[in-house]
Coordinates of C-alpha atoms and ligand atoms in Angstrom, one line a residue:
X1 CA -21.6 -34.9 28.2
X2 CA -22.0 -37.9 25.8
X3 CA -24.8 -38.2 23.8
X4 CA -25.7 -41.6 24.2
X5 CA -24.8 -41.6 28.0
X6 CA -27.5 -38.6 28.4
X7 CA -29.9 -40.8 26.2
X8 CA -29.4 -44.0 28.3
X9 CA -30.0 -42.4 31.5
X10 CA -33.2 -40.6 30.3
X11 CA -34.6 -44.6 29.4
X12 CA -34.2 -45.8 32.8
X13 CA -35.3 -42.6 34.2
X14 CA -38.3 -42.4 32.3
X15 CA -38.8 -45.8 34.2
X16 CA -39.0 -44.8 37.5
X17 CA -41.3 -41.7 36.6
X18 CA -43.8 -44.1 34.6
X19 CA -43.5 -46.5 37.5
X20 CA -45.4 -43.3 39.9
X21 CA -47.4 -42.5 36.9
X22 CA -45.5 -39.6 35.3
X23 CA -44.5 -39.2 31.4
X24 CA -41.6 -37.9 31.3
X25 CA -42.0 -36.9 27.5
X26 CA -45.3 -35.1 28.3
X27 CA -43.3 -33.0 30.8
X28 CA -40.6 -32.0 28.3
X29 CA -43.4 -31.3 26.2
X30 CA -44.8 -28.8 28.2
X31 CA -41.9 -27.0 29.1
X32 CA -42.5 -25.1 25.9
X33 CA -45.0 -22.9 27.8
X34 CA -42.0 -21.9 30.2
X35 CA -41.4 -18.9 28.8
X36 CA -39.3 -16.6 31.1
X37 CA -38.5 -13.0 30.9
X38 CA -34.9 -12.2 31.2
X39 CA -33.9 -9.1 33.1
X40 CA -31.8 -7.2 30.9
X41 CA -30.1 -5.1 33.9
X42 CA -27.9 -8.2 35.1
X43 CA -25.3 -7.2 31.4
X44 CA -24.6 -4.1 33.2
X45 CA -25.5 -3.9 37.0
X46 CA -28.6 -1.4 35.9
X47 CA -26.6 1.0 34.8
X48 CA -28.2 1.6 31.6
X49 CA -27.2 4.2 28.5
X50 CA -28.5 7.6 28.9
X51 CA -24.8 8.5 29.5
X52 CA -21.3 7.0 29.4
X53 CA -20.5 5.3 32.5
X54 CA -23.7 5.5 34.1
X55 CA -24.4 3.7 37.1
X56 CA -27.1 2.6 39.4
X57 CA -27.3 5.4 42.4
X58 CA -30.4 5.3 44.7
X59 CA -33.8 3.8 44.7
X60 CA -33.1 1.4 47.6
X61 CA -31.3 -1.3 45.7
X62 CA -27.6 -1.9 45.1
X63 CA -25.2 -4.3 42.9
X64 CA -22.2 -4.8 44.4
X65 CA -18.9 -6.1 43.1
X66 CA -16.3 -5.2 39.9
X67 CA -16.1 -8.4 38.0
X68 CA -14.8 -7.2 34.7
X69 CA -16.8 -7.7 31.5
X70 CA -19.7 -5.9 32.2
X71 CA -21.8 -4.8 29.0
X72 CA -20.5 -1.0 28.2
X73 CA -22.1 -0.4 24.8
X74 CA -26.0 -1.6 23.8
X75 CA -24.0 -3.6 21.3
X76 CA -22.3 -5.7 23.9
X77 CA -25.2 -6.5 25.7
X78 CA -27.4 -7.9 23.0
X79 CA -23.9 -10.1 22.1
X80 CA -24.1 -11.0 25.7
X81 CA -28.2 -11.6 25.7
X82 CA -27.7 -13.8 22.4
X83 CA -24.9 -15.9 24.2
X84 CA -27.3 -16.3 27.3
X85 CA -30.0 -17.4 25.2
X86 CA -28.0 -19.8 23.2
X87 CA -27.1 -21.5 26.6
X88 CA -30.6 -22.2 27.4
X89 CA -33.5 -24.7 26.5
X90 CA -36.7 -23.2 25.4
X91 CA -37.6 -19.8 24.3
X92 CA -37.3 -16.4 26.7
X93 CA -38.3 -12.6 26.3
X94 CA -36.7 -9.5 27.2
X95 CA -37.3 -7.3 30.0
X96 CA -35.8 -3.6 29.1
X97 CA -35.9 -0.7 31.6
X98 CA -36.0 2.2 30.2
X99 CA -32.5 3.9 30.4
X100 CA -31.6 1.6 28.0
X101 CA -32.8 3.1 25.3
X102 CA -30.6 3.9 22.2
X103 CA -30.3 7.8 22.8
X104 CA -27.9 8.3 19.9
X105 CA -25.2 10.0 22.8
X106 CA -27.6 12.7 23.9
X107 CA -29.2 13.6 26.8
X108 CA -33.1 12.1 26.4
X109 CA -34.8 13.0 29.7
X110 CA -37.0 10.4 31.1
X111 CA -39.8 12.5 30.3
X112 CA -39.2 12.7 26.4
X113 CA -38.3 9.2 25.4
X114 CA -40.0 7.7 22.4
X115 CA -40.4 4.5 20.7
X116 CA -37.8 6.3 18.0
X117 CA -35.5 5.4 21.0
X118 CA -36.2 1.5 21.3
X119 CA -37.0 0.6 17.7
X120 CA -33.6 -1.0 17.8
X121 CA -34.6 -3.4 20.3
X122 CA -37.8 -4.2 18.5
X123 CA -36.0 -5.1 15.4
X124 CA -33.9 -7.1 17.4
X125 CA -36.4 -9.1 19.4
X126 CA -38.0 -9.7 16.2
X127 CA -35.0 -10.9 14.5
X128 CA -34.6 -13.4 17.2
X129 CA -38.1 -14.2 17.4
X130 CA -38.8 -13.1 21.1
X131 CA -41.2 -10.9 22.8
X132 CA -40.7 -8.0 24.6
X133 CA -41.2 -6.5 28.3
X134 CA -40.6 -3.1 29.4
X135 CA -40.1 -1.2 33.3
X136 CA -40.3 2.5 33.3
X137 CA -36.9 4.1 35.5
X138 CA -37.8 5.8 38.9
X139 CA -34.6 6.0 40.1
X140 CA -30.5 6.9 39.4
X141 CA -31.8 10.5 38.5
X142 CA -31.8 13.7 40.0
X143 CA -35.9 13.8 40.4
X144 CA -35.8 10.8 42.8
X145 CA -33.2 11.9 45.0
X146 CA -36.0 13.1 47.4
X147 CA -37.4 9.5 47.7
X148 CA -40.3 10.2 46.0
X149 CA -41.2 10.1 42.7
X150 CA -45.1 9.5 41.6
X151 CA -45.7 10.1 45.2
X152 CA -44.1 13.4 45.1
X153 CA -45.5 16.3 47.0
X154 CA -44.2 18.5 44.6
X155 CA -46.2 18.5 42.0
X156 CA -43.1 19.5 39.3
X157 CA -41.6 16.2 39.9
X158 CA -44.8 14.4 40.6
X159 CA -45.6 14.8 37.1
X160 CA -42.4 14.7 35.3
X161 CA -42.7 10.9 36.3
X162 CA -46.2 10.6 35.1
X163 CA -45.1 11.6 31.9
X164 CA -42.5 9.3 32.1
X165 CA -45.0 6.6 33.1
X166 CA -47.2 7.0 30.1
X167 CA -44.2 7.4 27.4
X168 CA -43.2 4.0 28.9
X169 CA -46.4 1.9 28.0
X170 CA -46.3 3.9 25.1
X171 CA -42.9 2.4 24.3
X172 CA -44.2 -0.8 25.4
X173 CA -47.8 -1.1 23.6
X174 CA -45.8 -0.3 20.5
X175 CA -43.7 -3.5 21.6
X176 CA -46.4 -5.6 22.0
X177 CA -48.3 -3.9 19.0
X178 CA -44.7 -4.4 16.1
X179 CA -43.6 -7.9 17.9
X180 CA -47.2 -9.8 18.0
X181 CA -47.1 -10.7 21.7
X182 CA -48.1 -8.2 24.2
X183 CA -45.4 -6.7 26.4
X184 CA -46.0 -6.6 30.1
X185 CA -45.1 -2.9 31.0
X186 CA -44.1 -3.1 35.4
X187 CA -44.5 -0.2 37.4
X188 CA -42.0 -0.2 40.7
X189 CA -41.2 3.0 42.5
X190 CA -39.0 3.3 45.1
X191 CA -40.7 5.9 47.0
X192 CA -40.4 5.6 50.5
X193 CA -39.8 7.0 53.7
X194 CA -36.3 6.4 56.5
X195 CA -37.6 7.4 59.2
X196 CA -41.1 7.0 60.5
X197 CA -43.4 9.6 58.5
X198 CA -46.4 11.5 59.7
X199 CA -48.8 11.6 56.5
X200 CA -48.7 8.2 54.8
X201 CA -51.9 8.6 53.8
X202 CA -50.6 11.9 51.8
X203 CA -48.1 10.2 50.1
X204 CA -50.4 7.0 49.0
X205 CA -53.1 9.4 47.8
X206 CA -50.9 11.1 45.9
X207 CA -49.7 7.4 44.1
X208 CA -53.2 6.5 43.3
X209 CA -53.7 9.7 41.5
X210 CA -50.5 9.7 39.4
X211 CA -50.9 6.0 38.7
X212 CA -54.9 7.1 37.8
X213 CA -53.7 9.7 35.6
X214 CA -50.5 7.5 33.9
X215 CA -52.9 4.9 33.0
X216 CA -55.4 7.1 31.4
X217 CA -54.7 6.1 28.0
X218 CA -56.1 2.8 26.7
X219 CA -53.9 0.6 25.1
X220 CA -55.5 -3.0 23.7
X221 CA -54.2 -6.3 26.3
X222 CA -53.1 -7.4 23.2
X223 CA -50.0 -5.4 23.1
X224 CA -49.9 -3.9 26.8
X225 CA -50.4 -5.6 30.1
X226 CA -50.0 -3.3 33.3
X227 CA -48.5 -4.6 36.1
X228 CA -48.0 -2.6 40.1
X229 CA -44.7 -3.8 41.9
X230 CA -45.5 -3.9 45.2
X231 CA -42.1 -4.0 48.2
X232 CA -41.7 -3.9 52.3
X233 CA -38.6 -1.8 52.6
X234 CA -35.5 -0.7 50.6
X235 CA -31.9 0.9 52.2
X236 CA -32.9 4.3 53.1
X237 CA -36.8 3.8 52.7
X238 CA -37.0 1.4 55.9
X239 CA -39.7 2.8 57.4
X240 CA -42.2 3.2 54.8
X241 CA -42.9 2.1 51.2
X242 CA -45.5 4.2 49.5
X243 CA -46.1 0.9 46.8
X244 CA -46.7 -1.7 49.7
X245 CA -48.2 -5.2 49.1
X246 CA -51.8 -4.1 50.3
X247 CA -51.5 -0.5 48.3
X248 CA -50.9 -2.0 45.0
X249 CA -53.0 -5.3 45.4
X250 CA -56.1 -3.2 46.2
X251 CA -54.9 -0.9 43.0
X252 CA -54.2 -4.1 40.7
X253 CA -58.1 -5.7 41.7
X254 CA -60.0 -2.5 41.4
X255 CA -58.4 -1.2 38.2
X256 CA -58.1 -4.5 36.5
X257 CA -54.2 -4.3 36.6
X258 CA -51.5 -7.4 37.4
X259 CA -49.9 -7.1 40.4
X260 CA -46.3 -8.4 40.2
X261 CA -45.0 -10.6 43.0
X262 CA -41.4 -9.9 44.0
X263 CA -40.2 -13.1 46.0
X264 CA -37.3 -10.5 47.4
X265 CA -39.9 -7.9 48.8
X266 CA -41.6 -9.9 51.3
X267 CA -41.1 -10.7 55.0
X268 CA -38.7 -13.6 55.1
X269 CA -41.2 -16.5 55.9
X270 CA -43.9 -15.3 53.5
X271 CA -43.4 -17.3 50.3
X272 CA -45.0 -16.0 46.9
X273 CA -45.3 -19.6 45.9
X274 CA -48.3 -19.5 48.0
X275 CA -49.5 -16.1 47.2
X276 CA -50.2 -16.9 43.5
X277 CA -53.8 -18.7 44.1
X278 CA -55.0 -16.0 46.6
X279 CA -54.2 -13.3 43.5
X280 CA -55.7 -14.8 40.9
X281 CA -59.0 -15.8 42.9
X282 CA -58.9 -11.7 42.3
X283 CA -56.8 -10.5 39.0
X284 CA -56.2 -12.3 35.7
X285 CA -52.5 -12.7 35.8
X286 CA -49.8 -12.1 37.9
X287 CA -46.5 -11.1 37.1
X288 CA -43.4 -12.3 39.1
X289 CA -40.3 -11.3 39.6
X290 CA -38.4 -14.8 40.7
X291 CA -34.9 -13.4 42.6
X292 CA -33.1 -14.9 45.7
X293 CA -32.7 -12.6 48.5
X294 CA -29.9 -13.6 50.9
X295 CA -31.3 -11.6 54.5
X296 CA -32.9 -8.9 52.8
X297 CA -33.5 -8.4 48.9
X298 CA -30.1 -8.6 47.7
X299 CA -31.4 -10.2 44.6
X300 CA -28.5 -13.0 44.6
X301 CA -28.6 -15.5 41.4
X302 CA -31.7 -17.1 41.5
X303 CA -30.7 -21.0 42.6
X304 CA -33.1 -24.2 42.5
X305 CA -34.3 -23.8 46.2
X306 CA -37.8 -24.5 48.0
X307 CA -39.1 -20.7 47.4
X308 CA -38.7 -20.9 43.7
X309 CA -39.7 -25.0 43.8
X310 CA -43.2 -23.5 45.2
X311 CA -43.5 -21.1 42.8
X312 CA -43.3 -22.9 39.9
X313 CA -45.1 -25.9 41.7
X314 CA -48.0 -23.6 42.2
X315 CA -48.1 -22.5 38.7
X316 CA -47.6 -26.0 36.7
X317 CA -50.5 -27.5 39.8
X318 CA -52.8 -25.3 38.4
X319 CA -52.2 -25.2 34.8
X320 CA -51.6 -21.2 35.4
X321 CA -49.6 -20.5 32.3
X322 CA -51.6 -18.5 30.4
X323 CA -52.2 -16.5 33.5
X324 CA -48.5 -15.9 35.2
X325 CA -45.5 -14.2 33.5
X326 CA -42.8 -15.4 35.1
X327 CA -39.7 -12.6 34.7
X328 CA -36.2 -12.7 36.7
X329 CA -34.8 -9.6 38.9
X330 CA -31.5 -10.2 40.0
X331 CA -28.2 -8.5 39.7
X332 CA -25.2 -9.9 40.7
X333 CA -22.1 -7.7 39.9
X334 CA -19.4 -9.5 41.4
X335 CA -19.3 -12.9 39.3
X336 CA -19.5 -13.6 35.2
X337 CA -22.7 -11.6 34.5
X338 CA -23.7 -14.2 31.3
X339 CA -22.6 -17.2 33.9
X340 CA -25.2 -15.4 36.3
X341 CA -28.2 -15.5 33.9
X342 CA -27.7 -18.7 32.8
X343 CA -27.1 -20.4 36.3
X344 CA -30.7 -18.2 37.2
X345 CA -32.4 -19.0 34.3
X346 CA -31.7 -22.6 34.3
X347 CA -32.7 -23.1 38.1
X348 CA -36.1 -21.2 37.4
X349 CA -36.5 -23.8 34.2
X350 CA -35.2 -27.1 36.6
X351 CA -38.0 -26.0 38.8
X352 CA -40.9 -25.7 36.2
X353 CA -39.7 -29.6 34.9
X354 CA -39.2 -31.0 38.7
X355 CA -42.9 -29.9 39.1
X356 CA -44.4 -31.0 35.8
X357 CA -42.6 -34.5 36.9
X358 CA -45.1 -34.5 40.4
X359 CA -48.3 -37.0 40.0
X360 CA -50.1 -34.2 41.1
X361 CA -53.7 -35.7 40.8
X362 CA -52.5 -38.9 43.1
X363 CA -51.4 -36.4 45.8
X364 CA -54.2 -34.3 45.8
X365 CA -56.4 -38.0 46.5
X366 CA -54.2 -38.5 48.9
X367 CA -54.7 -35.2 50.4
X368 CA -58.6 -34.8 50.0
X369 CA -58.7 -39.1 51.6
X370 CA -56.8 -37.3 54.6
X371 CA -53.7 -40.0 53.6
X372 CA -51.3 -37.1 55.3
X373 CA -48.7 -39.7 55.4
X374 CA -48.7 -41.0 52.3
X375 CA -48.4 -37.4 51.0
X376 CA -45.5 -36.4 53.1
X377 CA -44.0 -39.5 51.9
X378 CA -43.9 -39.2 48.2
X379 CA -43.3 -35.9 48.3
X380 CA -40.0 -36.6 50.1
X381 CA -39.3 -39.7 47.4
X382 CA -40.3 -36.8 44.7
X383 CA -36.6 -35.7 45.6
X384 CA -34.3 -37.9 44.8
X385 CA -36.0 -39.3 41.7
X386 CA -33.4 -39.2 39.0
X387 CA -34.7 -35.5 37.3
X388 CA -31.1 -34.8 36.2
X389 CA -31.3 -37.8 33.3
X390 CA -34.4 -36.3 32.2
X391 CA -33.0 -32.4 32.7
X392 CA -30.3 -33.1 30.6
X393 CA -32.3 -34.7 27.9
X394 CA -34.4 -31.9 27.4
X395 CA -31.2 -29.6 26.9
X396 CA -30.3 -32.2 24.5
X397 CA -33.6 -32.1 22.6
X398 CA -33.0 -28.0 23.0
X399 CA -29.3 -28.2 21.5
X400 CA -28.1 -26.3 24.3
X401 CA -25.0 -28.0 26.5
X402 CA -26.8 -30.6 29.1
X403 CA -25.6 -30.8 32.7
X404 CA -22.0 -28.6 33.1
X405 CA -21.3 -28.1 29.8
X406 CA -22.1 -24.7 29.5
X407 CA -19.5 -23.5 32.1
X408 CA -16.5 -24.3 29.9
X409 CA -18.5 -22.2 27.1
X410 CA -18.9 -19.3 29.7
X411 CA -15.3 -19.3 30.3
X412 CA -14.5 -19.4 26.8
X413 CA -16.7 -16.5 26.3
X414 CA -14.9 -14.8 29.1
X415 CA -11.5 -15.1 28.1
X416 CA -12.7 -14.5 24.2
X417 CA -14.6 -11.5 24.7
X418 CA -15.7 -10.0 28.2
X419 CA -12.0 -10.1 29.2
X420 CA -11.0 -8.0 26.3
X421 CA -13.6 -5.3 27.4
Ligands
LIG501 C1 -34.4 -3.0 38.5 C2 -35.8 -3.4 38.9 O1 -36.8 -2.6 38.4 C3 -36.0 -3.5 40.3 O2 -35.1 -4.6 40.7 C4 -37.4 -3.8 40.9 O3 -38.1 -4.7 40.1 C5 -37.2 -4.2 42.3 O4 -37.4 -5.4 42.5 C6 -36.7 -3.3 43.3 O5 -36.4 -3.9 44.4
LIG502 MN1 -38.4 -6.7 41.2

């Protein structure tokens, strides 16, 4: 797009906002606390390194499709991260699972990882200047094929992923501790039950212990932030989720934990966007997981729709920054894996800047005057204002392409590199 073309339509779009009482340039401003965590399993389909051609198998979730280009070697995904990052405004983190350690072509079971095997990553996330965030791994391995994995009944296994549990915010307190922001370490399991079980209660007692005993060790907020993923269902666990929404938000209040918010692991009509105020009456942050689930959690390529307008809405209303980390989960297999992240990415960010461009205070008069109408109204005109101008000034301002510009880069990148994979 043409640089003067972009910077005459942000003038006359700055207009109409000042004309509703909105600066534009205080918006763009504040976009620099739109920090997003990208998902580092949308490189490879979660397939991770412990071995060569390792794939996602079990846990409930699934990628499908074969597009070609998929991140093989750690080395090709960081290219691929660095290309994503240099298609977006502002600055992101990284969220690593942990079979993507660099395990040097041997077998590292998940109970015996180190920080030895994700220094790398440190050194790269300080290179770049970005934070990072870290999952522990409860699935694609042989002690999850049961269903169960901190909610084991047997009491091998149940432990074999505590240790695994407390390696990982090891890992990730080291993170936090090396890279000067703290790294939010997620718990999600993908225990669960097919069928209709008997003992529920059993298998929920049994989490609460191993999460009580994985958390033992103390590690300062200033490097580690624990966070509980709660879900409804996943294929194969449809009857039962050990980790539901009540389980892990009664865990998250009592033991002073964040509870992360999965916008794909709710009943259809229940938005997050409006679960983020009734959280945080209760914990100090939230973590979310901002995904698009297409009939059930798919986690399609998270696009600029009213789910993700209410969540960031919700957040820029309230000033909630400092207490929301906003991540991504999706994985989309069967389309250009760095066009993907920066199609999700960049709809998550279009929403944080359509909300900072609401006069919020006017519609909350409106609201508390009972003026229902007048609210409905603007709201509506909110719309069609002419956010694209000012969109595409802020990628202007960030050096990265504005409007469409970064497809034609994607593709080159495509036929360059992911084609010759
Ligand atoms: C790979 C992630 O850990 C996973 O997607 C999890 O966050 C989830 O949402 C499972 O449905
Ligand atoms: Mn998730």
């Amino acid at each position: 797009m043409d640089r003067t073309q972009i910077e005459k339509a942000y003038q006359l779009a700055k207009e109409q906002y000042a004309a509703i009482g909105v600066e534009a340039e205080k918006a763009i401003d504040k976009m620099k606390e739109v920090v997003i965590s990208l998902h580092c399993w949308q490189t490879d389909d979660v397939g991770g390194f412990e071995k060569p051609d390792a794939a996602l198998s079990g846990g409930g979730i699934q990628t499908t499709g074969n597009y070609p280009g998929k991140a093989k070697t750690i080395g090709q995904m960081r290219a691929d991260l660095e290309k994503v990052m240099h298609l977006l405004p502002g600055k992101q983190r990284l969220n690593l699972h942990a079979i993507y350690g660099e395990f040097g072509g041997k077998l590292v079971d998940r109970d015996e990882i180190g920080v030895e095997h994700f220094q790398g990553w440190i050194d790269w996330a300080k290179n770049l200047g970005i934070g990072l965030d870290f999952n522990g791994t409860y699935f694609s391995h042989p002690k999850a094929d049961s269903g169960f994995t901190l909610s084991s009944k047997d009491e091998g296994i149940r432990k074999f992923w505590v240790e695994h549990m407390k390696r990982c915010r090891e890992i990730g307190a080291e993170m936090g501790k090396q890279l000067g922001t703290p790294c939010v370490h997620n718990t999600w399991i993908p225990d669960g039950s097919k069928d209709v079980p008997v003992d529920r209660n059993g298998y929920r007692a049994l989490l609460k212990k191993s999460l009580d005993e994985g958390y033992e060790n103390e590690f300062s907020k200033e490097y580690l932030k624990d966070a509980v993923e709660s879900k409804l269902f996943g294929i194969g666990a449809e009857s039962m989720t050990v980790g539901s929404h009540d389980f892990y938000l009664g865990y998250a209040i009592k033991n002073n934990k964040l509870i992360c918010l999965d916008n794909g692991h709710f009943h259809p009509t229940e938005q997050v966007g409006d679960k983020i105020s009734s959280c945080l009456q209760f914990t100090d942050e939230v973590l979310l997981h901002v995904t698009r689930p297409v009939r059930w959690d798919s986690d399609h390529v998270v696009t600029l729709n009213e789910e993700v307008q209410l969540i960031a809405s919700e957040i820029v209303r309230n000033n909630f920054f400092g207490r929301v980390n906003t991540g991504l989960d999706f994985f989309d297999a069967s389309i250009n894996r760095i066009g993907a992240y920066v199609v999700g990415t960049r709809a998550a960010q279009k929403a944080f800047l359509i909300a900072l461009l609401e006069p919020t205070a006017q519609l909350v008069k409106m609201e508390e005057e009972g003026r229902y109408f007048e609210r409905l109204a603007m709201l509506e005109e909110l719309k069609t204002k002419p956010f694209g101008a000012i969109w595409d000034y802020y990628c202007l301002l960030n050096d990265v392409p504005a409007g469409e510009d970064y497809i034609s880069e994607i593709l080159t990148y495509e036929k360059d590199v992911l084609s010759k994979r």
